[in-house]
Short mmCIF file of C-alpha atoms in Angstrom, two decimals:
data_model
loop_
_atom_site.label_atom_id
_atom_site.label_comp_id
_atom_site.label_asym_id
_atom_site.label_seq_id
_atom_site.Cartn_x
_atom_site.Cartn_y
_atom_site.Cartn_z
CA UNK A 1 62.22 45.32 10.26
CA UNK A 2 65.47 43.70 12.30
CA UNK A 3 66.08 40.40 13.10
CA UNK A 4 62.85 39.64 14.45
CA UNK A 5 58.97 38.79 13.03
CA UNK A 6 58.65 39.75 9.83
CA UNK A 7 54.70 41.16 8.65
CA UNK A 8 53.16 41.73 5.29
CA UNK A 9 50.45 44.20 4.41
CA UNK A 10 47.94 43.27 2.22
CA UNK A 11 45.01 45.25 1.13
CA UNK A 12 42.27 45.55 -1.55
CA UNK A 13 41.64 48.63 -3.02
CA UNK A 14 39.23 50.47 -5.48
CA UNK A 15 38.69 54.03 -6.44
CA UNK A 16 40.91 55.08 -3.63
CA UNK A 17 42.98 57.80 -4.62
CA UNK A 18 41.44 60.15 -2.11
CA UNK A 19 43.26 58.20 0.57
CA UNK A 20 45.19 55.94 -0.02
CA UNK A 21 48.73 57.71 1.13
CA UNK A 22 47.70 58.26 3.44
CA UNK A 23 47.18 55.22 5.06
CA UNK A 24 50.34 53.67 3.50
CA UNK A 25 53.15 56.54 4.69
CA UNK A 26 51.54 55.89 8.35
CA UNK A 27 52.46 51.72 8.65
CA UNK A 28 55.07 51.60 5.56
CA UNK A 29 57.73 51.61 8.69
CA UNK A 30 55.95 49.20 9.81
CA UNK A 31 56.45 45.58 7.86
CA UNK A 32 58.90 44.62 5.63
CA UNK A 33 56.45 43.74 2.33
CA UNK A 34 53.45 45.52 1.40
CA UNK A 35 51.25 43.78 -1.24
CA UNK A 36 47.35 45.34 -2.76
CA UNK A 37 45.64 43.97 -4.94
CA UNK A 38 43.15 46.60 -7.06
CA UNK A 39 39.57 45.67 -7.13
CA UNK A 40 38.32 47.93 -10.51
CA UNK A 41 40.34 51.24 -10.17
CA UNK A 42 39.32 54.10 -12.70
CA UNK A 43 41.30 56.71 -11.25
CA UNK A 44 44.64 57.13 -10.22
CA UNK A 45 45.19 54.11 -6.72
CA UNK A 46 47.35 51.52 -9.13
CA UNK A 47 49.65 54.83 -9.71
CA UNK A 48 49.77 55.52 -6.22
CA UNK A 49 50.59 52.26 -4.46
CA UNK A 50 53.03 51.41 -6.95
CA UNK A 51 55.29 54.63 -5.72
CA UNK A 52 55.19 52.07 -2.16
CA UNK A 53 56.10 48.78 -3.42
CA UNK A 54 56.33 46.74 -6.52
CA UNK A 55 53.48 44.14 -5.42
CA UNK A 56 50.64 45.54 -6.98
CA UNK A 57 47.84 43.25 -8.89
CA UNK A 58 44.43 43.08 -10.53
CA UNK A 59 41.89 41.61 -9.75
CA UNK A 60 38.66 40.86 -10.62
CA UNK A 61 36.19 42.03 -8.77
CA UNK A 62 33.15 38.90 -7.56
CA UNK A 63 31.03 39.89 -5.09
CA UNK A 64 33.25 38.64 -2.51
CA UNK A 65 35.70 40.13 -0.13
CA UNK A 66 37.22 37.09 1.06
CA UNK A 67 37.78 35.89 -2.39
CA UNK A 68 39.90 39.47 -2.95
CA UNK A 69 41.59 39.28 0.67
CA UNK A 70 42.68 36.19 0.15
CA UNK A 71 43.97 36.71 -3.21
CA UNK A 72 45.91 39.15 -2.13
CA UNK A 73 47.16 37.25 0.78
CA UNK A 74 48.50 34.99 -1.45
CA UNK A 75 51.58 37.35 -2.81
CA UNK A 76 52.01 37.82 0.68
CA UNK A 77 55.87 35.67 1.89
CA UNK A 78 56.27 37.18 5.36
CA UNK A 79 56.02 35.35 8.55
CA UNK A 80 53.07 37.07 9.35
CA UNK A 81 50.58 39.48 8.17
CA UNK A 82 48.34 43.36 8.96
CA UNK A 83 45.35 43.64 7.04
CA UNK A 84 44.28 47.07 6.44
CA UNK A 85 41.68 49.00 4.80
CA UNK A 86 42.84 52.23 2.47
CA UNK A 87 40.09 54.65 4.25
CA UNK A 88 41.51 53.35 8.45
CA UNK A 89 44.75 55.42 9.68
CA UNK A 90 47.39 54.06 11.83
CA UNK A 91 48.42 56.45 13.69
CA UNK A 92 52.38 57.20 14.72
CA UNK A 93 52.45 55.70 18.48
CA UNK A 94 50.40 52.35 16.67
CA UNK A 95 53.01 52.22 14.46
CA UNK A 96 55.71 52.27 16.56
CA UNK A 97 53.63 49.88 18.99
CA UNK A 98 53.50 47.38 16.00
CA UNK A 99 56.89 47.75 14.78
CA UNK A 100 58.31 46.54 18.20
CA UNK A 101 56.13 43.34 18.16
CA UNK A 102 56.99 42.17 15.67
CA UNK A 103 60.75 42.73 16.41
CA UNK A 104 60.64 39.50 19.54
CA UNK A 105 62.68 36.86 17.98
CA UNK A 106 60.45 34.62 20.15
CA UNK A 107 57.22 36.15 18.83
CA UNK A 108 54.69 32.51 19.35
CA UNK A 109 51.42 33.89 19.04
CA UNK A 110 49.09 33.13 15.98
CA UNK A 111 46.65 36.17 16.19
CA UNK A 112 47.03 39.35 17.93
CA UNK A 113 44.39 41.46 18.09
CA UNK A 114 43.18 45.60 18.30
CA UNK A 115 40.91 48.19 19.34
CA UNK A 116 38.94 48.69 15.44
CA UNK A 117 37.59 52.84 16.41
CA UNK A 118 34.84 53.47 13.77
CA UNK A 119 34.35 56.95 15.16
CA UNK A 120 36.00 59.50 17.63
CA UNK A 121 33.96 63.18 19.45
CA UNK A 122 34.98 66.72 18.34
CA UNK A 123 38.10 66.01 20.66
CA UNK A 124 40.27 62.90 19.30
CA UNK A 125 38.61 60.19 22.00
CA UNK A 126 36.33 56.79 21.32
CA UNK A 127 33.27 56.69 20.74
CA UNK A 128 32.24 53.80 18.50
CA UNK A 129 34.56 50.69 18.84
CA UNK A 130 35.47 46.98 18.74
CA UNK A 131 38.24 44.40 18.72
CA UNK A 132 39.91 43.19 15.54
CA UNK A 133 41.75 40.51 14.69
CA UNK A 134 44.65 42.61 13.12
CA UNK A 135 48.02 40.92 12.43
CA UNK A 136 47.56 36.88 12.12
CA UNK A 137 50.55 34.23 11.78
CA UNK A 138 50.42 33.28 7.49
CA UNK A 139 49.44 29.77 7.71
CA UNK A 140 46.55 28.33 5.09
CA UNK A 141 44.44 28.26 8.77
CA UNK A 142 44.28 31.95 9.53
CA UNK A 143 42.37 32.81 5.43
CA UNK A 144 39.21 35.25 4.92
CA UNK A 145 35.32 33.83 5.26
CA UNK A 146 32.21 35.22 4.31
CA UNK A 147 32.10 37.54 0.81
CA UNK A 148 30.85 40.38 2.90
CA UNK A 149 31.88 41.83 6.41
CA UNK A 150 34.67 39.07 6.23
CA UNK A 151 36.10 37.36 9.44
CA UNK A 152 39.21 35.24 10.41
CA UNK A 153 38.21 32.72 12.80
CA UNK A 154 40.39 32.93 16.07
CA UNK A 155 43.01 29.93 16.77
CA UNK A 156 45.57 29.52 17.98
CA UNK A 157 47.39 31.97 20.49
CA UNK A 158 45.70 35.30 20.59
CA UNK A 159 47.63 38.23 22.03
CA UNK A 160 46.10 42.04 22.29
CA UNK A 161 47.91 45.49 21.87
CA UNK A 162 46.14 47.83 22.95
CA UNK A 163 47.31 50.49 20.21
CA UNK A 164 44.16 51.38 17.26
CA UNK A 165 43.90 52.21 13.69
CA UNK A 166 40.93 54.35 13.01
CA UNK A 167 38.97 53.54 10.82
CA UNK A 168 38.34 57.61 8.72
CA UNK A 169 35.74 56.26 6.09
CA UNK A 170 34.96 59.56 3.49
CA UNK A 171 31.75 61.25 4.78
CA UNK A 172 30.88 61.49 1.76
CA UNK A 173 30.86 57.61 1.04
CA UNK A 174 28.52 55.11 1.13
CA UNK A 175 28.59 51.26 0.68
CA UNK A 176 24.25 51.60 -0.68
CA UNK A 177 22.70 48.37 -1.09
CA UNK A 178 26.59 47.01 -1.86
CA UNK A 179 25.85 44.03 0.94
CA UNK A 180 22.56 42.94 1.68
CA UNK A 181 23.11 42.63 -2.18
CA UNK A 182 25.58 40.78 -1.68
CA UNK A 183 24.02 38.73 0.68
CA UNK A 184 20.66 38.58 -1.17
CA UNK A 185 22.66 36.96 -4.34
CA UNK A 186 24.17 34.52 -2.29
CA UNK A 187 20.18 33.27 -0.75
CA UNK A 188 18.99 33.43 -4.67
CA UNK A 189 21.85 31.13 -5.25
CA UNK A 190 20.96 29.19 -2.85
CA UNK A 191 23.71 29.62 0.07
CA UNK A 192 22.72 28.71 3.57
CA UNK A 193 23.54 31.76 5.59
CA UNK A 194 26.07 31.05 8.86
CA UNK A 195 25.50 32.38 11.41
CA UNK A 196 27.49 35.35 11.41
CA UNK A 197 26.26 36.09 7.59
CA UNK A 198 22.57 35.62 9.00
CA UNK A 199 23.11 38.07 12.10
CA UNK A 200 24.71 40.37 9.66
CA UNK A 201 22.30 40.56 6.96
CA UNK A 202 19.89 41.70 9.05
CA UNK A 203 22.04 44.29 9.87
CA UNK A 204 21.93 45.21 6.28
CA UNK A 205 18.60 45.06 6.10
CA UNK A 206 17.58 47.43 8.79
CA UNK A 207 20.05 49.89 8.13
CA UNK A 208 18.66 49.41 4.77
CA UNK A 209 14.86 50.34 6.22
CA UNK A 210 13.61 46.17 5.30
CA UNK A 211 12.30 46.61 9.40
CA UNK A 212 10.31 43.90 9.37
CA UNK A 213 12.85 41.85 6.89
CA UNK A 214 14.82 42.78 9.61
CA UNK A 215 12.98 41.65 13.28
CA UNK A 216 12.37 38.10 11.13
CA UNK A 217 16.27 37.71 10.50
CA UNK A 218 17.86 38.55 13.29
CA UNK A 219 14.80 36.63 15.55
CA UNK A 220 15.69 33.89 14.17
CA UNK A 221 19.84 34.57 14.66
CA UNK A 222 19.67 36.16 18.20
CA UNK A 223 17.51 31.94 18.97
CA UNK A 224 19.63 30.21 17.00
CA UNK A 225 21.72 27.92 17.16
CA UNK A 226 25.46 29.66 16.72
CA UNK A 227 27.21 33.05 16.95
CA UNK A 228 28.57 34.71 18.78
CA UNK A 229 27.19 36.34 21.74
CA UNK A 230 28.18 39.78 21.26
CA UNK A 231 26.94 39.66 18.49
CA UNK A 232 23.11 38.22 19.92
CA UNK A 233 23.10 41.06 21.63
CA UNK A 234 23.70 44.08 19.67
CA UNK A 235 21.27 41.49 17.46
CA UNK A 236 18.87 42.56 20.48
CA UNK A 237 19.40 46.09 20.16
CA UNK A 238 18.34 46.19 16.39
CA UNK A 239 15.63 43.75 16.55
CA UNK A 240 14.64 46.39 19.80
CA UNK A 241 14.68 49.52 17.78
CA UNK A 242 12.72 46.45 14.22
CA UNK A 243 9.70 46.54 17.73
CA UNK A 244 9.03 50.69 17.68
CA UNK A 245 9.65 50.83 14.32
CA UNK A 246 6.88 48.80 14.15
CA UNK A 247 5.31 50.04 17.83
CA UNK A 248 5.08 46.41 19.12
CA UNK A 249 7.10 48.05 22.57
CA UNK A 250 5.96 45.73 24.01
CA UNK A 251 8.44 42.64 21.57
CA UNK A 252 11.16 46.55 21.37
CA UNK A 253 10.77 46.31 25.37
CA UNK A 254 11.29 42.05 26.28
CA UNK A 255 14.48 42.09 22.87
CA UNK A 256 16.19 44.84 25.16
CA UNK A 257 15.62 43.04 28.44
CA UNK A 258 17.69 39.90 26.51
CA UNK A 259 20.91 41.63 25.84
CA UNK A 260 21.44 40.85 29.10
CA UNK A 261 20.81 36.51 28.25
CA UNK A 262 24.57 37.27 26.65
CA UNK A 263 26.41 40.54 28.14
CA UNK A 264 26.07 41.71 31.71
CA UNK A 265 24.61 45.07 31.85
CA UNK A 266 26.62 47.48 30.46
CA UNK A 267 26.06 50.76 28.57
CA UNK A 268 24.22 50.40 25.88
CA UNK A 269 21.46 48.11 26.51
CA UNK A 270 20.70 49.48 29.65
CA UNK A 271 20.46 53.65 27.76
CA UNK A 272 17.98 51.57 25.99
CA UNK A 273 16.19 49.99 28.44
CA UNK A 274 15.70 53.40 29.72
CA UNK A 275 15.16 54.77 26.84
CA UNK A 276 11.90 53.04 26.50
CA UNK A 277 10.53 53.25 29.67
CA UNK A 278 11.34 57.06 29.08
CA UNK A 279 9.13 56.81 26.35
CA UNK A 280 6.27 55.63 28.31
CA UNK A 281 6.70 58.33 31.12
CA UNK A 282 8.12 56.39 33.48
CA UNK A 283 10.90 59.28 34.47
CA UNK A 284 11.85 56.96 37.59
CA UNK A 285 12.62 53.97 36.14
CA UNK A 286 14.26 55.21 33.37
CA UNK A 287 16.79 57.34 35.67
CA UNK A 288 17.54 53.54 37.34
CA UNK A 289 18.69 52.34 33.75
CA UNK A 290 20.55 54.75 33.46
CA UNK A 291 23.05 55.36 36.36
CA UNK A 292 23.35 51.95 35.73
CA UNK A 293 24.92 52.70 32.65
CA UNK A 294 26.89 55.63 33.75
CA UNK A 295 28.24 52.92 36.75
CA UNK A 296 28.77 50.58 33.70
CA UNK A 297 32.10 50.56 32.06
CA UNK A 298 33.19 49.91 28.59
CA UNK A 299 34.92 47.20 27.39
CA UNK A 300 36.31 46.86 23.47
CA UNK A 301 38.03 43.59 24.34
CA UNK A 302 34.59 42.53 24.18
CA UNK A 303 34.72 41.99 20.66
CA UNK A 304 30.92 43.62 21.33
CA UNK A 305 31.09 47.18 19.47
CA UNK A 306 31.31 49.98 21.60
CA UNK A 307 29.49 53.66 21.86
CA UNK A 308 31.76 54.98 24.60
CA UNK A 309 29.01 58.22 25.36
CA UNK A 310 26.39 55.19 26.62
CA UNK A 311 29.19 55.19 29.07
CA UNK A 312 28.99 58.79 29.56
CA UNK A 313 27.81 62.12 27.74
CA UNK A 314 24.50 59.81 27.27
CA UNK A 315 23.22 58.52 30.38
CA UNK A 316 23.76 62.53 31.40
CA UNK A 317 21.64 63.98 29.11
CA UNK A 318 18.76 62.17 29.67
CA UNK A 319 19.31 61.76 33.31
CA UNK A 320 19.11 65.66 33.25
CA UNK A 321 16.15 65.29 31.99
CA UNK A 322 14.41 62.66 33.35
CA UNK A 323 14.71 64.56 36.93
CA UNK A 324 13.95 67.84 35.78
CA UNK A 325 10.61 65.47 33.99
CA UNK A 326 10.08 64.43 38.44
CA UNK A 327 10.68 67.91 38.97
CA UNK A 328 14.24 66.97 40.80
CA UNK A 329 15.78 70.19 39.97
CA UNK A 330 18.39 70.52 42.11
CA UNK A 331 19.81 67.29 40.98
CA UNK A 332 18.78 67.68 37.48
CA UNK A 333 21.21 70.36 37.73
CA UNK A 334 23.90 68.00 38.99
CA UNK A 335 23.22 65.76 36.02
CA UNK A 336 23.82 68.91 33.76
CA UNK A 337 27.25 69.95 35.54
CA UNK A 338 28.73 66.99 34.70
CA UNK A 339 27.74 66.31 31.39
CA UNK A 340 28.87 70.05 30.48
CA UNK A 341 31.78 68.69 32.27
CA UNK A 342 32.81 66.40 30.03
CA UNK A 343 31.32 67.46 26.64
CA UNK A 344 30.42 71.23 26.92
CA UNK A 345 30.44 71.46 23.70
CA UNK A 346 27.66 69.07 22.71
CA UNK A 347 24.21 70.71 21.41
CA UNK A 348 21.49 69.41 24.28
CA UNK A 349 24.71 70.01 26.19
CA UNK A 350 24.29 73.56 25.32
CA UNK A 351 20.49 73.57 24.97
CA UNK A 352 20.00 72.23 29.02
CA UNK A 353 23.04 74.76 29.41
CA UNK A 354 19.90 77.64 28.37
CA UNK A 355 17.23 76.24 30.31
CA UNK A 356 19.12 75.55 33.71
CA UNK A 357 20.66 79.84 32.60
CA UNK A 358 17.11 80.80 32.84
CA UNK A 359 15.46 79.37 36.02
CA UNK A 360 18.31 80.83 37.24
CA UNK A 361 20.61 77.96 38.06
CA UNK A 362 25.01 79.20 37.47
CA UNK A 363 27.83 77.57 38.05
CA UNK A 364 29.13 80.80 39.35
#
């Protein structure tokens, strides 16, 4: 890689034959070393990995992602390490940016954060992204923590690259209850969950349909000591959804508004509050909150989960509906035109376009 710092890729894999070559082809020219740890593949994952590196190791899976990832790190000899999942994509501009960074002889950063894009729209524009630690100095303190939803504690000099890694999970793949099962095994063993673990445990409960249990855990996390503000803000929205599902709309509104104790008004939060007012038939107040969402700006570097649609297409569509319900049809149509310009192929936009056409509105 030249005279700069060396970079090693550390990966854990299992049954990734469908995607492994894609991610390795994307990153191979930006790293000096590739370490791949297999946790029990039954397909040809290991054979594919060996086309790219001799450093392929077996690790007995023990329901602990950090243990597996840290085993991979124990094999890395480079100055820095980068982690990727097998179903990630490294765009060429991202690989080039990483290579340029590592060529710097005077690189002193301890951790390099990068955007992690988890979803894109039909035009390839990110719709769900967040900032994650991605490249880290190879020192003992920079090691994974947490059996699931693992992370590295940020310390030292932290800088950012703007180029993203894209997470492209196959559509037919699901984790099922795996993560939830790991948390519940930890709890059964007598483990007291850290604030961060409690947050993610609450999320797993929510997404696995255990709404009342999720409300309990997320509420305890929000009200408890410790934890990142970005996680608490997100927990408030999940908690609001829990209360709505439990038919406790007052608590749902309180939880949604409490989000703003941890973050400035943003698209996700304002749209949630707007939706709650809309559900009560208060279209004027709902429109106020959707306008706030439209004026806010996403901040991927905040560490929060950022869903770009809450800053554009979603408030535009709901403003269209709100003003139509209020009888202000011209204003509703103006918002529809903005939505149509932004996402002409969106199903809701197409339906609204047919609605306004039937009313005699036309862009011509």
